[in-house]
Structure formats: structure tokens, C-alpha cells
Tab-separated table of N, CA and C in Angstrom:
chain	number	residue	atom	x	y	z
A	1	UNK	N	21.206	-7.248	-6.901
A	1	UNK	CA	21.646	-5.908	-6.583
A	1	UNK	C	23.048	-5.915	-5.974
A	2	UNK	N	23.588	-6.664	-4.719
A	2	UNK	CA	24.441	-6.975	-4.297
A	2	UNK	C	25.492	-7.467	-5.187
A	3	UNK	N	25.288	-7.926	-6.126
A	3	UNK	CA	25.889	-8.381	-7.314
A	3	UNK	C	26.307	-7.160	-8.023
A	4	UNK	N	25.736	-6.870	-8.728
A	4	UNK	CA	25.830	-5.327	-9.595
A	4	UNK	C	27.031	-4.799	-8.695
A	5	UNK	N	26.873	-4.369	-7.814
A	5	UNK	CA	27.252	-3.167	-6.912
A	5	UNK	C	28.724	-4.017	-6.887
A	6	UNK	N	28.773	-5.111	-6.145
A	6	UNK	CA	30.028	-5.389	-6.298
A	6	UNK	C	31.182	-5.286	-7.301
A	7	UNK	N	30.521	-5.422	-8.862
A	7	UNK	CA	30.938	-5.367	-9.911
A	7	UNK	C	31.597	-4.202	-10.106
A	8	UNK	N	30.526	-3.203	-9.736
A	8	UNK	CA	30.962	-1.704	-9.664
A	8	UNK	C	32.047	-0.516	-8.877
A	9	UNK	N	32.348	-2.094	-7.845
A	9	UNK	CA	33.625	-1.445	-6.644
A	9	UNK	C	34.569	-2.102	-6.967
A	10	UNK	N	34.892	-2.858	-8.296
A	10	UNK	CA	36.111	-3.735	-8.680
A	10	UNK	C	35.861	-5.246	-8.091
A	11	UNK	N	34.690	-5.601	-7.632
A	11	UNK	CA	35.146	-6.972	-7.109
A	11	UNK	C	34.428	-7.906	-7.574
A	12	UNK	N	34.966	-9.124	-7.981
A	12	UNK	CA	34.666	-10.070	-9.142
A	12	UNK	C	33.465	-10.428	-8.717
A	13	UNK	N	32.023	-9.633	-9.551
A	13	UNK	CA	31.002	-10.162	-9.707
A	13	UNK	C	30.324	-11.167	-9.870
A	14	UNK	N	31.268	-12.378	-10.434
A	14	UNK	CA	30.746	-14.078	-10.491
A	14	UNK	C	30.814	-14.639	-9.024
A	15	UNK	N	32.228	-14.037	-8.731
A	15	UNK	CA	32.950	-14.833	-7.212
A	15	UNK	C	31.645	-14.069	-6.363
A	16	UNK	N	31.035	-12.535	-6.150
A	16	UNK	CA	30.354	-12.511	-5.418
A	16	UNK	C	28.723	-13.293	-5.531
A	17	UNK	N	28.536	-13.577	-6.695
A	17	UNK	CA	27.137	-14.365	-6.859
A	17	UNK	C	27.255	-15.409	-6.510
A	18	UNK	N	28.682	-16.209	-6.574
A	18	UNK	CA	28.856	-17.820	-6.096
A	18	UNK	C	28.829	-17.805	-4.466
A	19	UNK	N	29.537	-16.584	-3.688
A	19	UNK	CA	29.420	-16.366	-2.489
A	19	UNK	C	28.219	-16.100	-2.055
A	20	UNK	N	27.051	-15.301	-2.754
A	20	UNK	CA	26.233	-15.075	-2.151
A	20	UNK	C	24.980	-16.781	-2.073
A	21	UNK	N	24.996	-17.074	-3.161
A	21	UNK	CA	24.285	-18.807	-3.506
A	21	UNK	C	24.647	-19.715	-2.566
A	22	UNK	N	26.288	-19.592	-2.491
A	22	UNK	CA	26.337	-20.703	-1.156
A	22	UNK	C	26.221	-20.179	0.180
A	23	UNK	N	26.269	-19.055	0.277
A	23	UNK	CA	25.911	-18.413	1.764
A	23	UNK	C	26.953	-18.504	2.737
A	24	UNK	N	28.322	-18.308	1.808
A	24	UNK	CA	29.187	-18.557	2.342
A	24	UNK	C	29.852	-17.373	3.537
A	25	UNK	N	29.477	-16.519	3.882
A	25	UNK	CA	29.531	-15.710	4.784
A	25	UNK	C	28.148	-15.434	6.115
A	26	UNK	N	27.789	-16.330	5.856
A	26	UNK	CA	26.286	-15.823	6.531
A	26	UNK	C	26.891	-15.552	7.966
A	27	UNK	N	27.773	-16.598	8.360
A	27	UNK	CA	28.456	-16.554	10.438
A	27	UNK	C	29.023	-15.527	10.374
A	28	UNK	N	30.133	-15.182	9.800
A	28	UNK	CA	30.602	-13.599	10.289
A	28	UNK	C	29.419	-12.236	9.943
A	29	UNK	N	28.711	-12.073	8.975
A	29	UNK	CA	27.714	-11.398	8.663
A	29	UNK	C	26.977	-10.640	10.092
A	30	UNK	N	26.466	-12.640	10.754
A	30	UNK	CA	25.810	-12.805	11.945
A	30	UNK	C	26.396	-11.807	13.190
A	31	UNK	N	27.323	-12.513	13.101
A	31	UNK	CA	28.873	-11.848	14.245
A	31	UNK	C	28.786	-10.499	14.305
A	32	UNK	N	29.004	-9.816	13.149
A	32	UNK	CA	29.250	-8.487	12.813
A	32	UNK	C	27.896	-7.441	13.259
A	33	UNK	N	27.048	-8.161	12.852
A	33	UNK	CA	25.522	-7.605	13.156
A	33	UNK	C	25.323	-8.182	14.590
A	34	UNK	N	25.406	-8.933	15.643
A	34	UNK	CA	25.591	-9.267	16.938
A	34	UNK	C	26.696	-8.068	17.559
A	35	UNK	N	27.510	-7.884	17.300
A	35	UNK	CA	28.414	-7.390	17.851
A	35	UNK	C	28.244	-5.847	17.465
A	36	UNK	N	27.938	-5.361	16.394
A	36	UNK	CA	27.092	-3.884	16.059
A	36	UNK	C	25.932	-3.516	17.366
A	37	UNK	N	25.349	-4.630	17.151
A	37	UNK	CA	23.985	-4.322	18.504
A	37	UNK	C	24.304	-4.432	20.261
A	38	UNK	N	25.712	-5.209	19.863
A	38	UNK	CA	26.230	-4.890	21.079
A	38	UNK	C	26.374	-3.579	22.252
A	39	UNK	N	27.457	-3.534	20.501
A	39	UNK	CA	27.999	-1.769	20.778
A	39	UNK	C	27.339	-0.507	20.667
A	40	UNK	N	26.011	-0.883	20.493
A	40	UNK	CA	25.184	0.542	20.264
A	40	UNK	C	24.930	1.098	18.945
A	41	UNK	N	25.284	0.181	17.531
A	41	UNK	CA	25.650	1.353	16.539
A	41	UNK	C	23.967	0.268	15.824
A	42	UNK	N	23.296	1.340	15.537
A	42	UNK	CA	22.087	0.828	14.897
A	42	UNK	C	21.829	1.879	13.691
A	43	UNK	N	23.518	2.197	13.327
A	43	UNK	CA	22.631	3.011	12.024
A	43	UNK	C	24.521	3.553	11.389
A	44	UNK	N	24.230	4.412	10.161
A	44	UNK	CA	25.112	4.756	9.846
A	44	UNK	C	25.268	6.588	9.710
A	45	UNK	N	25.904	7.331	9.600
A	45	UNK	CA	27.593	7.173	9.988
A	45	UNK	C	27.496	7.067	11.423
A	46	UNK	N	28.079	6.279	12.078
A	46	UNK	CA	28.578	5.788	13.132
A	46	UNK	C	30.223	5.820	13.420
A	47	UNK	N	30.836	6.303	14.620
A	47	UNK	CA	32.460	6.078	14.635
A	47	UNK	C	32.450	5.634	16.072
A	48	UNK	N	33.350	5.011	16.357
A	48	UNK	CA	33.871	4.165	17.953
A	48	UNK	C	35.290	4.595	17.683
A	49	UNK	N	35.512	5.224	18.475
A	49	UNK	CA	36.513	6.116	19.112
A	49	UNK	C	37.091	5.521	20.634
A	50	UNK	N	38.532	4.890	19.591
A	50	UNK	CA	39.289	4.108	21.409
A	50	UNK	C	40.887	4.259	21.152
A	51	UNK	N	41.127	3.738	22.166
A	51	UNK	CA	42.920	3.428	21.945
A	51	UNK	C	43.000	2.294	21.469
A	52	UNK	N	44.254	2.253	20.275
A	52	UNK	CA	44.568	0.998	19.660
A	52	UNK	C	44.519	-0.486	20.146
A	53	UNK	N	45.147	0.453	21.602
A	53	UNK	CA	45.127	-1.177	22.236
A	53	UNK	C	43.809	-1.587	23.014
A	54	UNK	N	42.785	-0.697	23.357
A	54	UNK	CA	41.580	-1.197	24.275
A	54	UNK	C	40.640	-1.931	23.461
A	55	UNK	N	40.171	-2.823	24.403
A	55	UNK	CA	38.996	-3.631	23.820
A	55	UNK	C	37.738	-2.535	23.335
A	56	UNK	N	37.507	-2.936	22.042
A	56	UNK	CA	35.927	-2.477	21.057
A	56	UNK	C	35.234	-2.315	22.184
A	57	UNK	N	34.695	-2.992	23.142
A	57	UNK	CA	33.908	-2.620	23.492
A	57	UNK	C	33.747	-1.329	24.873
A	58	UNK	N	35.019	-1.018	24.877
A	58	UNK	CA	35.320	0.256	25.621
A	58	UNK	C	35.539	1.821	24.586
A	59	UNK	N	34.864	1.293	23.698
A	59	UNK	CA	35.195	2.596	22.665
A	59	UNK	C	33.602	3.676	23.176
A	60	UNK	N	33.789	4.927	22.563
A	60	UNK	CA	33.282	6.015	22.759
A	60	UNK	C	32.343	5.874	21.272
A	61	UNK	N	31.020	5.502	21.431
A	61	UNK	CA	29.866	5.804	19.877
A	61	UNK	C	30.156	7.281	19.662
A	62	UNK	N	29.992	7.929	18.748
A	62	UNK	CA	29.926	9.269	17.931
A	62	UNK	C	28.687	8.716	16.646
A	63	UNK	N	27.564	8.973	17.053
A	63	UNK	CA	26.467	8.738	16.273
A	63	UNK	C	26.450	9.451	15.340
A	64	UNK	N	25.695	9.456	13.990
A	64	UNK	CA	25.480	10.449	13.143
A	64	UNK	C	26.623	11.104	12.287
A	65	UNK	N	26.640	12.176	11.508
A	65	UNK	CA	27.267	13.266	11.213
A	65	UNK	C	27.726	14.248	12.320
A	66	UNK	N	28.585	14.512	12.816
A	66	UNK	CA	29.013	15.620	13.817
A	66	UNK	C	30.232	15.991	13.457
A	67	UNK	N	30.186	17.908	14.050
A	67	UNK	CA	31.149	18.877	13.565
A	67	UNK	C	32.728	18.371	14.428
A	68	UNK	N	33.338	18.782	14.139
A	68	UNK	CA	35.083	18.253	14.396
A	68	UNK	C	34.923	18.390	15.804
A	69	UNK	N	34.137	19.055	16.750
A	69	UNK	CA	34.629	19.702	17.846
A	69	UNK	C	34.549	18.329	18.652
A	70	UNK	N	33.119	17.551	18.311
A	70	UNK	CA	32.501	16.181	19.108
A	70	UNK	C	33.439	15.677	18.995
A	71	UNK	N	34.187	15.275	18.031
A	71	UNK	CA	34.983	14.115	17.200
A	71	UNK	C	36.229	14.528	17.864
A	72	UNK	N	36.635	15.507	18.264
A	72	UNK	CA	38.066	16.049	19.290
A	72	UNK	C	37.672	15.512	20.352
A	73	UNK	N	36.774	16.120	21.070
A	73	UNK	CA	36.149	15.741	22.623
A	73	UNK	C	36.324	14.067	22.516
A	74	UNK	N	35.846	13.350	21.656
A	74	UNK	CA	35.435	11.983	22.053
A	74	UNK	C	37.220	11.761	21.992
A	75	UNK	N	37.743	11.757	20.954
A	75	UNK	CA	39.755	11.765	21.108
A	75	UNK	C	39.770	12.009	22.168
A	76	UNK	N	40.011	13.336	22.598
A	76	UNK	CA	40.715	13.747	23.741
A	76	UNK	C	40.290	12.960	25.261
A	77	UNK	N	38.891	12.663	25.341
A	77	UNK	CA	38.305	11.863	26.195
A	77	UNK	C	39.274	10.389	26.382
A	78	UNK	N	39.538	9.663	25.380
A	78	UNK	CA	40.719	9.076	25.816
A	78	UNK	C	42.028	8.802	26.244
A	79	UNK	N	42.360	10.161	25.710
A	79	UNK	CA	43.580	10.100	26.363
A	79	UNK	C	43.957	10.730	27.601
A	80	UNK	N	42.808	10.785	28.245
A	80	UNK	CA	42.770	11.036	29.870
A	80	UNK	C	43.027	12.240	29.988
């Protein structure tokens, strides 16, 4: 399936079956999913809302689908 799909977003479908056989991503995968559960995000659409320069893990979650107004508030919330 992972295969297919890749094929279907432009990206070389052999290279992703050889990647997926050797398991050549499994540590960042890990990382990414460690560091998701870190930050609170256990689902999708999810946004983290920070300043360029602050550390990820000082960002603002915006869970779900929400109307522009949340998505201002959580902005404006950073910039003091």
C-alpha cells in the first residue's frame, strides 16, 4: 500500500519498496513518533504554533480543524 501511494505522489516506487525491505528509516520514523507524543499531537490535523526561533517544544497545539479566529489567538499569543 505504502508502495502504491508513493508511486502516486511522484516518488520512485522501487526506491520506496527497497526502503521499506531494508527498514531503512525505521530510527527517525521512531524519533518522529517519540517526539509527536512528546508534544501532545496524537492525531491529525494538528498545528504547533511558535516563533521561528523557539524551541518545538514551546509551541502552542491547535488540535483538530478550527475556524481562523483559534488559529489568530494561538499567533497572536506569541507575539506577546
Amino acid at each position: 500500500m505504502l508502495v502504491a501511494i508513493s508511486g502516486e505522489v511522484g516518488l520512485d516506487a522501487g526506491e520506496a519498496q527497497a526502503a521499506l525491505a531494508a527498514q531503512r528509516h525505521v530510527e527517525s520514523v521512531i524519533a518522529d513518533e517519540t517526539l509527536a507524543e512528546e508534544l501532545g499531537l496524537g492525531g491529525v490535523p494538528a498545528i504547533l504554533v511558535r516563533s521561528s526561533d523557539a524551541p518545538l517544544e514551546t509551541a502552542t497545539l491547535v488540535h483538530g480543524a478550527q475556524p481562523h479566529e483559534v488559529l489568530r489567538s494561538a499567533v497572536m499569543s506569541i507575539r506577546g
